[in-house]
mmCIF file with all atom_site columns, C-alpha atoms and ligand atoms in Angstrom:
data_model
loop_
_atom_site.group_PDB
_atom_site.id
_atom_site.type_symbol
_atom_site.label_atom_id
_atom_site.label_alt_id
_atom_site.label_comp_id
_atom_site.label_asym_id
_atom_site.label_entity_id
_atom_site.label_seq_id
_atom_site.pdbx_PDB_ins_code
_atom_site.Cartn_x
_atom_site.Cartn_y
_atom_site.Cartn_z
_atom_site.occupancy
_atom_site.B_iso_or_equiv
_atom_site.pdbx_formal_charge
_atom_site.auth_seq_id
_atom_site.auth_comp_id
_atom_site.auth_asym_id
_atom_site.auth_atom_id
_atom_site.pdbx_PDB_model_num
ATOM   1   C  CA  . UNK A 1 1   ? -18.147 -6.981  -88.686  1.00 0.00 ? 1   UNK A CA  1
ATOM   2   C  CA  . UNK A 1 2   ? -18.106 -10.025 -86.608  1.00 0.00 ? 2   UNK A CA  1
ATOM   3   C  CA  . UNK A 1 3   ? -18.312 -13.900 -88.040  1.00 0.00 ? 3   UNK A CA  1
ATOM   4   C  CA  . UNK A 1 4   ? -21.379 -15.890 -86.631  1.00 0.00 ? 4   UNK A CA  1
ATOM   5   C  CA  . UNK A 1 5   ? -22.989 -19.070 -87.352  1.00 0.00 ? 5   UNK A CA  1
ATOM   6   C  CA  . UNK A 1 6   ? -26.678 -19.653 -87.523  1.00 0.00 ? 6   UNK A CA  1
ATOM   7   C  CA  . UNK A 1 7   ? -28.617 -23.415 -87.826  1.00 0.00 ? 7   UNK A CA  1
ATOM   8   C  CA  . UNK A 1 8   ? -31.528 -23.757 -90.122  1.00 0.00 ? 8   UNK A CA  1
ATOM   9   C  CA  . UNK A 1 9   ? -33.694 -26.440 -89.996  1.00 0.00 ? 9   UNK A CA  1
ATOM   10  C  CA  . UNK A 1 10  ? -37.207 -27.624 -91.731  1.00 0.00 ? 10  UNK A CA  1
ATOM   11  C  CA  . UNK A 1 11  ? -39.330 -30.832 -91.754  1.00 0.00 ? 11  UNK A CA  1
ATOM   12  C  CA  . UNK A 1 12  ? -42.341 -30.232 -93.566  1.00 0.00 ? 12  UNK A CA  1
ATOM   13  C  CA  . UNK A 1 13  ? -43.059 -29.114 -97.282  1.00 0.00 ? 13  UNK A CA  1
ATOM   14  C  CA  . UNK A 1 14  ? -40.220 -28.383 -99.834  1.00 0.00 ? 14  UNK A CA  1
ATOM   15  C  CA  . UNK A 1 15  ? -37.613 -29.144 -97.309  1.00 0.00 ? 15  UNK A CA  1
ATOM   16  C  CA  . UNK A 1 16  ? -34.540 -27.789 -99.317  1.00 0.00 ? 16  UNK A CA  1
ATOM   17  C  CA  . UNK A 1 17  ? -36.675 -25.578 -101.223 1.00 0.00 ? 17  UNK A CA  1
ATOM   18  C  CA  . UNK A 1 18  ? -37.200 -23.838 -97.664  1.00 0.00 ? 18  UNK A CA  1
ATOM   19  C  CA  . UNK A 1 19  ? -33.400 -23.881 -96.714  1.00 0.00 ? 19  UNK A CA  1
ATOM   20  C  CA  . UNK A 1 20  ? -32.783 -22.446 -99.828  1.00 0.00 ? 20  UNK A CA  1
ATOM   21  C  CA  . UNK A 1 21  ? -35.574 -19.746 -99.269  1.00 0.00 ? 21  UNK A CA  1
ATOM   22  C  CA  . UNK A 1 22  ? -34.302 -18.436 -96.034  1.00 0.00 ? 22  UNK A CA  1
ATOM   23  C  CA  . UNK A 1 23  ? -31.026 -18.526 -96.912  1.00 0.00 ? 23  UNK A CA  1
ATOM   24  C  CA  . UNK A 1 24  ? -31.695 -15.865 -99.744  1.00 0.00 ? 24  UNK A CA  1
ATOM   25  C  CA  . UNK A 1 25  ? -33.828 -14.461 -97.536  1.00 0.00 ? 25  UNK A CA  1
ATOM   26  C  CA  . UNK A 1 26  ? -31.007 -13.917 -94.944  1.00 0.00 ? 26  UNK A CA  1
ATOM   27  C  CA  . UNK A 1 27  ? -28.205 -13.235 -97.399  1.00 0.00 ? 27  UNK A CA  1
ATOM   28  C  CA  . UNK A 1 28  ? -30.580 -10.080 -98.450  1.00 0.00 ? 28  UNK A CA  1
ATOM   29  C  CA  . UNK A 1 29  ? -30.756 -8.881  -95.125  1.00 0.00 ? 29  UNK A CA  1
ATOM   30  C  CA  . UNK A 1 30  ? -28.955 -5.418  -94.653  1.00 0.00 ? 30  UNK A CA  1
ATOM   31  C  CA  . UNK A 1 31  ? -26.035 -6.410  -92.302  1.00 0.00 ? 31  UNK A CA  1
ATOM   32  C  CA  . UNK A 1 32  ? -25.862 -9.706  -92.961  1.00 0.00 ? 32  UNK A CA  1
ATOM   33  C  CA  . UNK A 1 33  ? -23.258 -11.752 -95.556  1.00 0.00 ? 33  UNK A CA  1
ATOM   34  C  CA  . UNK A 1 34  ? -23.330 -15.312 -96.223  1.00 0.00 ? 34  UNK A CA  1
ATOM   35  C  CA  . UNK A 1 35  ? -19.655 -16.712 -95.637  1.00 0.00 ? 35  UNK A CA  1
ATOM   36  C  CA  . UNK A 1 36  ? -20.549 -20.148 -96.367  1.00 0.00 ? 36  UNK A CA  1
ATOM   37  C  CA  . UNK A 1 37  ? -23.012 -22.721 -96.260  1.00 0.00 ? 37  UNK A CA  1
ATOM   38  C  CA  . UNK A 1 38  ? -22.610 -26.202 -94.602  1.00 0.00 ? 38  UNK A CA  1
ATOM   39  C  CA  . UNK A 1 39  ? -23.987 -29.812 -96.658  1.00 0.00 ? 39  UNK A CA  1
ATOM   40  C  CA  . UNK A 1 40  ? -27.148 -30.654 -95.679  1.00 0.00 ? 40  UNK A CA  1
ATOM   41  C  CA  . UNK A 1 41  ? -27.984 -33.226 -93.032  1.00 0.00 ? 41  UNK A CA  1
ATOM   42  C  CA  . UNK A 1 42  ? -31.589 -35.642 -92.988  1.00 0.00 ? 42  UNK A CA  1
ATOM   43  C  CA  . UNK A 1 43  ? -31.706 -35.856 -89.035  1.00 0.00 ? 43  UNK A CA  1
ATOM   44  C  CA  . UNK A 1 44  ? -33.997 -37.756 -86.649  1.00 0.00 ? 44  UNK A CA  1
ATOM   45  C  CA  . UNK A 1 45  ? -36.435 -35.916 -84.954  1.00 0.00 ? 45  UNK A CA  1
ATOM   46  C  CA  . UNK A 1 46  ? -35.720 -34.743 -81.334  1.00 0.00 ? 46  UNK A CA  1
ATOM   47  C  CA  . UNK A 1 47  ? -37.817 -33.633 -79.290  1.00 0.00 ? 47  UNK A CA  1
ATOM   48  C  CA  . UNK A 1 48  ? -41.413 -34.686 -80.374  1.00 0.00 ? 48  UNK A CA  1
ATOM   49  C  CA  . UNK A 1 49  ? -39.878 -38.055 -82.126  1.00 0.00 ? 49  UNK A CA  1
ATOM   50  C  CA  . UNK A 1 50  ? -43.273 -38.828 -83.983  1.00 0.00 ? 50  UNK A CA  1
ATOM   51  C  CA  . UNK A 1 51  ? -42.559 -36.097 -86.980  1.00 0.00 ? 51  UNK A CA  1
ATOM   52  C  CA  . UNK A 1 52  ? -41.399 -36.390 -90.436  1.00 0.00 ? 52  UNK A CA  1
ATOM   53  C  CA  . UNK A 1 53  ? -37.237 -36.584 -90.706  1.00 0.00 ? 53  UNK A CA  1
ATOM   54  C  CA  . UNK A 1 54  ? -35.946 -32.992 -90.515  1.00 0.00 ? 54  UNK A CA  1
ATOM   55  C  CA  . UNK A 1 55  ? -33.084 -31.818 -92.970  1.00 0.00 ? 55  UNK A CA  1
ATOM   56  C  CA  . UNK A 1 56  ? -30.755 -29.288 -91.139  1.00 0.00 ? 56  UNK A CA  1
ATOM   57  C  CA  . UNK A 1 57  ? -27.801 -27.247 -92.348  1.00 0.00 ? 57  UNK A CA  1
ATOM   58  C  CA  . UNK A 1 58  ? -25.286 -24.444 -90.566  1.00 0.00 ? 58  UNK A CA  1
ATOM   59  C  CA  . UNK A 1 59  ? -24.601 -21.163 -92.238  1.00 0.00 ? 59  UNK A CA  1
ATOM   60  C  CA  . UNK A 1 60  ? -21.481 -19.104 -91.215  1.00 0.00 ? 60  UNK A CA  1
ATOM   61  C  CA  . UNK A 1 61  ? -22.014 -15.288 -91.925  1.00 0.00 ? 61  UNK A CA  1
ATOM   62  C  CA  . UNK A 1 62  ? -20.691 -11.729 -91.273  1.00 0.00 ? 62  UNK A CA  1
ATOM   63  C  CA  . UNK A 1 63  ? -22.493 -9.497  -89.719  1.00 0.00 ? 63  UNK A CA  1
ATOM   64  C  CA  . UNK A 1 64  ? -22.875 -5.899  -88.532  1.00 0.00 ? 64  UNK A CA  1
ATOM   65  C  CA  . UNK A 1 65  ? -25.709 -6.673  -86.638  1.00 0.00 ? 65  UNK A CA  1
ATOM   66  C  CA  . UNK A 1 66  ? -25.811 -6.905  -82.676  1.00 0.00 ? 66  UNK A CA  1
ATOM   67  C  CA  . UNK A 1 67  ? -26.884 -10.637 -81.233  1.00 0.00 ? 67  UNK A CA  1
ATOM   68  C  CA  . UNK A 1 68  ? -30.498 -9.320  -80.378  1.00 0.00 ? 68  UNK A CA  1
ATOM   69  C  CA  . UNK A 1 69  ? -31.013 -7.788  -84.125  1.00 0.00 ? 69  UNK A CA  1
ATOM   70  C  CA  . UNK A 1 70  ? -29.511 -10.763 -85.659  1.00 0.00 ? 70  UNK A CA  1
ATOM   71  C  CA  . UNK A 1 71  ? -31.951 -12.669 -83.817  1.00 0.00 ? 71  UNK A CA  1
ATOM   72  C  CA  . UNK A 1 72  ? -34.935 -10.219 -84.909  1.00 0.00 ? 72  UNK A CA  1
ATOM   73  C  CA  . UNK A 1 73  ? -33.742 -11.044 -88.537  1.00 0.00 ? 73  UNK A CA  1
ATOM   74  C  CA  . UNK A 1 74  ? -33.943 -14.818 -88.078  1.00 0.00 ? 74  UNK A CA  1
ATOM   75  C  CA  . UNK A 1 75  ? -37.393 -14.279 -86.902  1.00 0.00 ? 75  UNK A CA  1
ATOM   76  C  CA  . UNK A 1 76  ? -38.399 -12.379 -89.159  1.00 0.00 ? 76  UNK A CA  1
ATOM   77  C  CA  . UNK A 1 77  ? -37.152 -14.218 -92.239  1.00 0.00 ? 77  UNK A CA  1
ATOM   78  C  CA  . UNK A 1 78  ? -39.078 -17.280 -90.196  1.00 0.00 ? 78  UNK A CA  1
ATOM   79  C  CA  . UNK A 1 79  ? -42.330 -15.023 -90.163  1.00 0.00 ? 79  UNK A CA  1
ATOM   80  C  CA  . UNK A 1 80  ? -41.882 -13.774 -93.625  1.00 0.00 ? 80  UNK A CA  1
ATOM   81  C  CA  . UNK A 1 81  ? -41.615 -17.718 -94.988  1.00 0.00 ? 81  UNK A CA  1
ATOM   82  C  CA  . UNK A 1 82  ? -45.627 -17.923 -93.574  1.00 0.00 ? 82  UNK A CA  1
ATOM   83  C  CA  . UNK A 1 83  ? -44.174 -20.382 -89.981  1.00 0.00 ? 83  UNK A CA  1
ATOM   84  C  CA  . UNK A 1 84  ? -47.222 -21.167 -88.306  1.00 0.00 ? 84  UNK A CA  1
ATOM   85  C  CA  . UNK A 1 85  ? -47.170 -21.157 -84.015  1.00 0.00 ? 85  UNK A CA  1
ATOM   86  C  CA  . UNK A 1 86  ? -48.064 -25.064 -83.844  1.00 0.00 ? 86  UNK A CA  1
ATOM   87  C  CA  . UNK A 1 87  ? -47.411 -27.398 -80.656  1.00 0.00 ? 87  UNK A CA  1
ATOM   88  C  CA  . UNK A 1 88  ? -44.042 -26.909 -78.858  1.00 0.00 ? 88  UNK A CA  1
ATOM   89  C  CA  . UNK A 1 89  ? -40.655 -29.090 -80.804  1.00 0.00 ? 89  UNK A CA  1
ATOM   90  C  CA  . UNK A 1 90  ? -43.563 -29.750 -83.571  1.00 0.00 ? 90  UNK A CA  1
ATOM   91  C  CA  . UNK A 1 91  ? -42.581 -29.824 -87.157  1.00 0.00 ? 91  UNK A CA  1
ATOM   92  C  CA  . UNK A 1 92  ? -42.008 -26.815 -88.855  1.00 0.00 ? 92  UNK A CA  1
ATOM   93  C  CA  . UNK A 1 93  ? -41.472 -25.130 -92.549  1.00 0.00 ? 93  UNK A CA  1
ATOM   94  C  CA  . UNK A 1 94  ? -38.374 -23.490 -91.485  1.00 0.00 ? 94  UNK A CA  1
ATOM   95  C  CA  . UNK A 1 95  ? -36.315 -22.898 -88.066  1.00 0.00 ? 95  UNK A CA  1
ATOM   96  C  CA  . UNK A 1 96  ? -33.363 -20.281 -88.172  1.00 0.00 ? 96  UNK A CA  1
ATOM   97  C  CA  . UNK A 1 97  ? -31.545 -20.231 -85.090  1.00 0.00 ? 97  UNK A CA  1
ATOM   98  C  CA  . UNK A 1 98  ? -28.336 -18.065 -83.843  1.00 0.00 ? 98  UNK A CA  1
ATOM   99  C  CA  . UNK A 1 99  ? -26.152 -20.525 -82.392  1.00 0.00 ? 99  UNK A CA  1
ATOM   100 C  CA  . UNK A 1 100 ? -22.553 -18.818 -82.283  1.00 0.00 ? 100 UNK A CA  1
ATOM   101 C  CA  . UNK A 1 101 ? -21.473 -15.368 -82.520  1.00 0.00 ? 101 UNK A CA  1
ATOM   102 C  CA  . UNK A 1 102 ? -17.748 -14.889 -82.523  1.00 0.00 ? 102 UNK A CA  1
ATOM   103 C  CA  . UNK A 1 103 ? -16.329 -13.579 -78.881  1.00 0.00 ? 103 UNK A CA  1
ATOM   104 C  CA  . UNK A 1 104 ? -19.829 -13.100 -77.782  1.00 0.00 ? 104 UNK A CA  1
ATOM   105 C  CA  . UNK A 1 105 ? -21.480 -15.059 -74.486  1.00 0.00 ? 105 UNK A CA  1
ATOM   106 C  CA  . UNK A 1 106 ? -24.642 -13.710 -73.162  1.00 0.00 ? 106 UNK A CA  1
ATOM   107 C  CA  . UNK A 1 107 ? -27.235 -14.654 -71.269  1.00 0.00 ? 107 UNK A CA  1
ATOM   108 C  CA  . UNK A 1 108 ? -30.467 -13.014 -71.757  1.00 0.00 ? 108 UNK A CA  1
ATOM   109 C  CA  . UNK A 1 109 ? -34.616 -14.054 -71.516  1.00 0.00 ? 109 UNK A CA  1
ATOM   110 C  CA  . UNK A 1 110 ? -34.323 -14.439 -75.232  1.00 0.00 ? 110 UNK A CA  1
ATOM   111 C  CA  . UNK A 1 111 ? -31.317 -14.936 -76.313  1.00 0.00 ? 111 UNK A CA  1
ATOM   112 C  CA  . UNK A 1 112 ? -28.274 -17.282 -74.539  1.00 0.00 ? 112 UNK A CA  1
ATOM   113 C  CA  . UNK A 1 113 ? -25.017 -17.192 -76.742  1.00 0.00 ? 113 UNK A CA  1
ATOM   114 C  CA  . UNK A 1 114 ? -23.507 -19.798 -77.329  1.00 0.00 ? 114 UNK A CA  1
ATOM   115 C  CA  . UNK A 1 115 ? -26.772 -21.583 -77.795  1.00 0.00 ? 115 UNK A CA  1
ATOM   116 C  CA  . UNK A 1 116 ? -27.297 -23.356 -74.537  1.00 0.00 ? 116 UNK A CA  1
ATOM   117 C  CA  . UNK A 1 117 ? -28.086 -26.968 -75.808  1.00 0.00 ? 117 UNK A CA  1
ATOM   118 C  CA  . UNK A 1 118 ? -26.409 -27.164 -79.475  1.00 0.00 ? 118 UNK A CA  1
ATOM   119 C  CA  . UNK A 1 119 ? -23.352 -29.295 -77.917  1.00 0.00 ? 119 UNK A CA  1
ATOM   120 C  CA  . UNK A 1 120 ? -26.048 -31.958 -76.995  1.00 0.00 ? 120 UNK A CA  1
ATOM   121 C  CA  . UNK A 1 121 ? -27.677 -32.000 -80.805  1.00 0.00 ? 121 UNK A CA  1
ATOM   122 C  CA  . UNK A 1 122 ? -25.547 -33.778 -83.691  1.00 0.00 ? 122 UNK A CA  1
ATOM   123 C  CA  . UNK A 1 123 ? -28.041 -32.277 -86.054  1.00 0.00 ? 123 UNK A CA  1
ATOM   124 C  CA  . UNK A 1 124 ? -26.453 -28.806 -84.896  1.00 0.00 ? 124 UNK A CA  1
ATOM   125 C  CA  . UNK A 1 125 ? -22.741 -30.070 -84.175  1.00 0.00 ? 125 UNK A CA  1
ATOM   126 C  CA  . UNK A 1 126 ? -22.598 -32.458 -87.591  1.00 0.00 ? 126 UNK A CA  1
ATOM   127 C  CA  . UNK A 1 127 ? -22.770 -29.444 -89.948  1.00 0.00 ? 127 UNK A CA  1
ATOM   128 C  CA  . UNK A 1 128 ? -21.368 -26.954 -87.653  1.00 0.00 ? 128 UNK A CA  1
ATOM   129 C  CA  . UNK A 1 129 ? -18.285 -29.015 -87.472  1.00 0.00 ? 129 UNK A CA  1
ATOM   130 C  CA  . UNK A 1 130 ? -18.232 -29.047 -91.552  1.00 0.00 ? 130 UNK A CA  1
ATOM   131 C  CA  . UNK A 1 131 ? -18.291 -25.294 -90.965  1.00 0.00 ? 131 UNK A CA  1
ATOM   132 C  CA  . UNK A 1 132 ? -15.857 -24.364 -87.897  1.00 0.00 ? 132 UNK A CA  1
ATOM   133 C  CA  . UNK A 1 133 ? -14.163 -26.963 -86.480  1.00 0.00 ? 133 UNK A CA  1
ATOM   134 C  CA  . UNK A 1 134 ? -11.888 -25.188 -85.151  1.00 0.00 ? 134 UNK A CA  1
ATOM   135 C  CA  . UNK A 1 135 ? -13.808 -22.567 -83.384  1.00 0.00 ? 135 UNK A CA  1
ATOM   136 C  CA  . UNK A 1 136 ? -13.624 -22.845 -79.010  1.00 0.00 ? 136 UNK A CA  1
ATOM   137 C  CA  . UNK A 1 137 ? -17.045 -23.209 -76.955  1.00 0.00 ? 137 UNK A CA  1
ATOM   138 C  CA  . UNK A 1 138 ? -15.614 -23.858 -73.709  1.00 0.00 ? 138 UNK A CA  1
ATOM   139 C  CA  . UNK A 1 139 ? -12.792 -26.396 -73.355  1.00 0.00 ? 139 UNK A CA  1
ATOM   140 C  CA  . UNK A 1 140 ? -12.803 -27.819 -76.302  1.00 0.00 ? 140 UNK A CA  1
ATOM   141 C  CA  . UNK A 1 141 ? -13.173 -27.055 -80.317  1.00 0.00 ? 141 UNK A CA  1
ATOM   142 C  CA  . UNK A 1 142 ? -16.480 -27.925 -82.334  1.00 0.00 ? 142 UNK A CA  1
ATOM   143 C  CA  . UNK A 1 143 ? -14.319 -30.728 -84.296  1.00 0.00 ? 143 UNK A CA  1
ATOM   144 C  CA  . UNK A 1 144 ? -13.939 -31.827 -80.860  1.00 0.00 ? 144 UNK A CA  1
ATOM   145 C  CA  . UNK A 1 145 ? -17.219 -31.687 -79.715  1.00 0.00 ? 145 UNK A CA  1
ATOM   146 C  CA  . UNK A 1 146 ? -18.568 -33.486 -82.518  1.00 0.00 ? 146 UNK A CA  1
ATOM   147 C  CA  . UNK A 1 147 ? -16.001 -36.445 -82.274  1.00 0.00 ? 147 UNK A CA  1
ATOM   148 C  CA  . UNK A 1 148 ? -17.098 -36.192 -78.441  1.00 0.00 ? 148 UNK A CA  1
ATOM   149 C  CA  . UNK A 1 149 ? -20.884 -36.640 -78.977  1.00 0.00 ? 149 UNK A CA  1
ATOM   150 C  CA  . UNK A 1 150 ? -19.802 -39.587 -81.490  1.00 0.00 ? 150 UNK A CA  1
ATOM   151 C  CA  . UNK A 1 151 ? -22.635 -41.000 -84.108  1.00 0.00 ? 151 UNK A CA  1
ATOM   152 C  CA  . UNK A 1 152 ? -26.049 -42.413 -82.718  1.00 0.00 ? 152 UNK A CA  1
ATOM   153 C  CA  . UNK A 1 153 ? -28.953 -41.590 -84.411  1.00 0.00 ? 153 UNK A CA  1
ATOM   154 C  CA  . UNK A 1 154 ? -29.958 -40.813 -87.605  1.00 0.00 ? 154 UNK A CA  1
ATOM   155 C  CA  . UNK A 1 155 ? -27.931 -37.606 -89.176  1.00 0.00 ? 155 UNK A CA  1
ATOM   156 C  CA  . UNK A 1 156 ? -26.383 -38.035 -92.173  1.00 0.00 ? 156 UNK A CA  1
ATOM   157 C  CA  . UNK A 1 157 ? -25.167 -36.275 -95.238  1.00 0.00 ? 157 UNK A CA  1
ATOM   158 C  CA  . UNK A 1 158 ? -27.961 -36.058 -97.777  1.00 0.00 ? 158 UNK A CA  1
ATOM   159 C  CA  . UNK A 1 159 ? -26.070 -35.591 -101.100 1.00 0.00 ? 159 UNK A CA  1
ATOM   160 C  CA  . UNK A 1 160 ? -28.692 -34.547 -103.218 1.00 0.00 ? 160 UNK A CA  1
ATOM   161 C  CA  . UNK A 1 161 ? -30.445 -31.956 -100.994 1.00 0.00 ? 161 UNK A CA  1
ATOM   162 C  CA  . UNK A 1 162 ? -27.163 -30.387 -100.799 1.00 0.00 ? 162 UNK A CA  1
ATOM   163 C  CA  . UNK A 1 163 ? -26.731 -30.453 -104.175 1.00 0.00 ? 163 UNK A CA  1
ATOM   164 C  CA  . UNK A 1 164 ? -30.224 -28.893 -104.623 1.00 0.00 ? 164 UNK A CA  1
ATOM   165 C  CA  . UNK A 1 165 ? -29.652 -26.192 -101.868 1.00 0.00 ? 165 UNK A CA  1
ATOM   166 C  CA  . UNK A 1 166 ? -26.422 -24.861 -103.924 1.00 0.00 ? 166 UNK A CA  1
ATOM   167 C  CA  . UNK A 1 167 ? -28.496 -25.034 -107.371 1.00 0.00 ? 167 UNK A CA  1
ATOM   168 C  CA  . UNK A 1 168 ? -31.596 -23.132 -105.977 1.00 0.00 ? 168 UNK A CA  1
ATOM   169 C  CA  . UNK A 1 169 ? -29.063 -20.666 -104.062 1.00 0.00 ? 169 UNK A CA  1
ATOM   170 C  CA  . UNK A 1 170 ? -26.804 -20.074 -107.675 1.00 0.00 ? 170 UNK A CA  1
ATOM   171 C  CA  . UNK A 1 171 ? -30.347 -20.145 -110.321 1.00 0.00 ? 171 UNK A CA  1
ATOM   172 C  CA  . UNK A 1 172 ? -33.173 -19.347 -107.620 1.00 0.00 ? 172 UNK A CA  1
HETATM 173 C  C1  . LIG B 2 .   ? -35.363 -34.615 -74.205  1.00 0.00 ? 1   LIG B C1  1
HETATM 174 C  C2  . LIG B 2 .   ? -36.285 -33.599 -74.265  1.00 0.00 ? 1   LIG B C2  1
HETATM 175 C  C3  . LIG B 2 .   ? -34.395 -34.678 -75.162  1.00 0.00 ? 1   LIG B C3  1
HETATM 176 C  C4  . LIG B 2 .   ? -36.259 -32.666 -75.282  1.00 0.00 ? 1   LIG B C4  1
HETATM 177 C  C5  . LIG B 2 .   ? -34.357 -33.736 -76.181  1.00 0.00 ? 1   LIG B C5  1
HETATM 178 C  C6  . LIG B 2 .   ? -34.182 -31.635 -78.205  1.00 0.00 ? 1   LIG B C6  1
HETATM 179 C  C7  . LIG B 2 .   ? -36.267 -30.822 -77.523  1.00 0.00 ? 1   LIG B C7  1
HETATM 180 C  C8  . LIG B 2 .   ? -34.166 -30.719 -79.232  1.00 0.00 ? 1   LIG B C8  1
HETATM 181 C  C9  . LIG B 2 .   ? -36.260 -29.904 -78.546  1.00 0.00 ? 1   LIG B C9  1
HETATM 182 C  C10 . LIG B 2 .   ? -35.272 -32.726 -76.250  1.00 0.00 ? 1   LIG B C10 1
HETATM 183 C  C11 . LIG B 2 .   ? -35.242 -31.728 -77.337  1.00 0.00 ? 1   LIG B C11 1
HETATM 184 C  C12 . LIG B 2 .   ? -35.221 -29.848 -79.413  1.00 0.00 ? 1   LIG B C12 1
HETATM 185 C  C13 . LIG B 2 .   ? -35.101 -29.940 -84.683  1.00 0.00 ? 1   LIG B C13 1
HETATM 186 C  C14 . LIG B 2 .   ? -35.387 -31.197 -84.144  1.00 0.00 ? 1   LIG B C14 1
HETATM 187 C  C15 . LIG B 2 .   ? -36.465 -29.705 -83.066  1.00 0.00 ? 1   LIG B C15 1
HETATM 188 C  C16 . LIG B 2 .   ? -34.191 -29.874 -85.782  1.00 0.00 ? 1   LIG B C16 1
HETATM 189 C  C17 . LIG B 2 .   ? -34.001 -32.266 -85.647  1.00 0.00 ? 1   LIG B C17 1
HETATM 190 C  C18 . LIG B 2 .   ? -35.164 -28.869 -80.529  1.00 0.00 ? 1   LIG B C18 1
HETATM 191 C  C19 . LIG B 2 .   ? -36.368 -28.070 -80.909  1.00 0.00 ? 1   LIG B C19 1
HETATM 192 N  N1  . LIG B 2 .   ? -35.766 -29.008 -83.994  1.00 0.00 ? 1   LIG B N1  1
HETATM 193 N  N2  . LIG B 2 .   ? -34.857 -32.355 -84.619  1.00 0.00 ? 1   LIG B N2  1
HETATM 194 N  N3  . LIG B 2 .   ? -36.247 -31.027 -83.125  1.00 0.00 ? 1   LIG B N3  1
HETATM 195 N  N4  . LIG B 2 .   ? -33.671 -31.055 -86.210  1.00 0.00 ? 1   LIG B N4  1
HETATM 196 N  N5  . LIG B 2 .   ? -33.446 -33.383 -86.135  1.00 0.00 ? 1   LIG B N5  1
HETATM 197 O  O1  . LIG B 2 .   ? -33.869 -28.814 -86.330  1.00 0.00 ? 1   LIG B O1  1
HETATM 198 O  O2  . LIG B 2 .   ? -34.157 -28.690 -81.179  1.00 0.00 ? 1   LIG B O2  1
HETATM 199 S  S1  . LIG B 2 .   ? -37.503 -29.037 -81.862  1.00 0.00 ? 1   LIG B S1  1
HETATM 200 MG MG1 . LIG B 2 .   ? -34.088 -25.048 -83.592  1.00 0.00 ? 2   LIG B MG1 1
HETATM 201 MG MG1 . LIG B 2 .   ? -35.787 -21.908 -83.292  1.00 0.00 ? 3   LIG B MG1 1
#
């Protein structure tokens, strides 16, 4: 078994409501173990800035599963919650994303581990950090990294979707 982090993400519908969805969704996944779950963040939009506010939240699981099946499983928990192909860094029902797997670096067409740009994105680092802080990507610890990418814009703890993510993962 090997500890790895994934980042969720959603910014249209039931935003918390989804979180909560593909959480279950992943914690019933043969091979995969929820560890814990991170607060949840409201986050500015990157990418394509003219979107609704996404909420975003880290998940740190176990996992039997090689990086390119755990990958298949985000996908497919992404496919099963009905994601529709829309423009590219468009908004989205849900995004699962493998961002660290313990002692693992790859580089591969679809899959680079660590994930290549998640040092650059406080809506990744913010509730990673909550999560691992004191895991090493590169030189320095996420705690670290965090601290180094400092505040800017908008990502901040959003107290009652958290709340509702833990009551919808205890009572779905
Ligand atoms: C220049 C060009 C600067 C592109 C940044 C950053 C593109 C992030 C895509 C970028 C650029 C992304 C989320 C998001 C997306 C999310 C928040 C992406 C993929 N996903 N914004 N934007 N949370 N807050 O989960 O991460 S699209
Ligand atoms: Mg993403
Ligand atoms: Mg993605």
């Amino acid at each position: 078994m090997t500890s790895a982090c994934l980042g969720l993400g959603a910014n249209l519908g039931d935003r918390a409501a989804q979180l909560a969805e593909a959480l279950l969704r992943l914690g019933a996944v043969d091979g995969i173990h929820l560890v814990a779950v991170s607060p949840v963040y409201r986050t500015a939009p990157w990418g394509v800035e003219e979107q609704p506010d996404f909420l975003n939240l880290c998940v740190r699981i176990e996992t039997g599963l090689a990086p390119p099946a755990l990958l298949a499983a985000c996908k497919g928990v992404e496919a099963a919650m009905g994601r529709q192909v829309r423009e590219r860094w468009g908004p989205r029902e849900i995004d699962v994303d493998v961002l660290l797997v313990a002692g693992v670096e790859m580089e591969t067409p679809g899959l680079t581990l660590p994930h290549p740009r998640m040092l650059q994105r406080r809506f990744v680092l913010a509730p990673l950090a909550d999560l691992v802080p004191d895991w090493i990507v590169g030189e320095r610890t996420i705690g670290e990294h965090a601290v180094e990418l400092g505040a800017d814009d908008l990502c901040e703890w959003d107290e009652p979707e958290s709340a509702r993510v833990q009551m919808l993962l205890s009572a779905p």
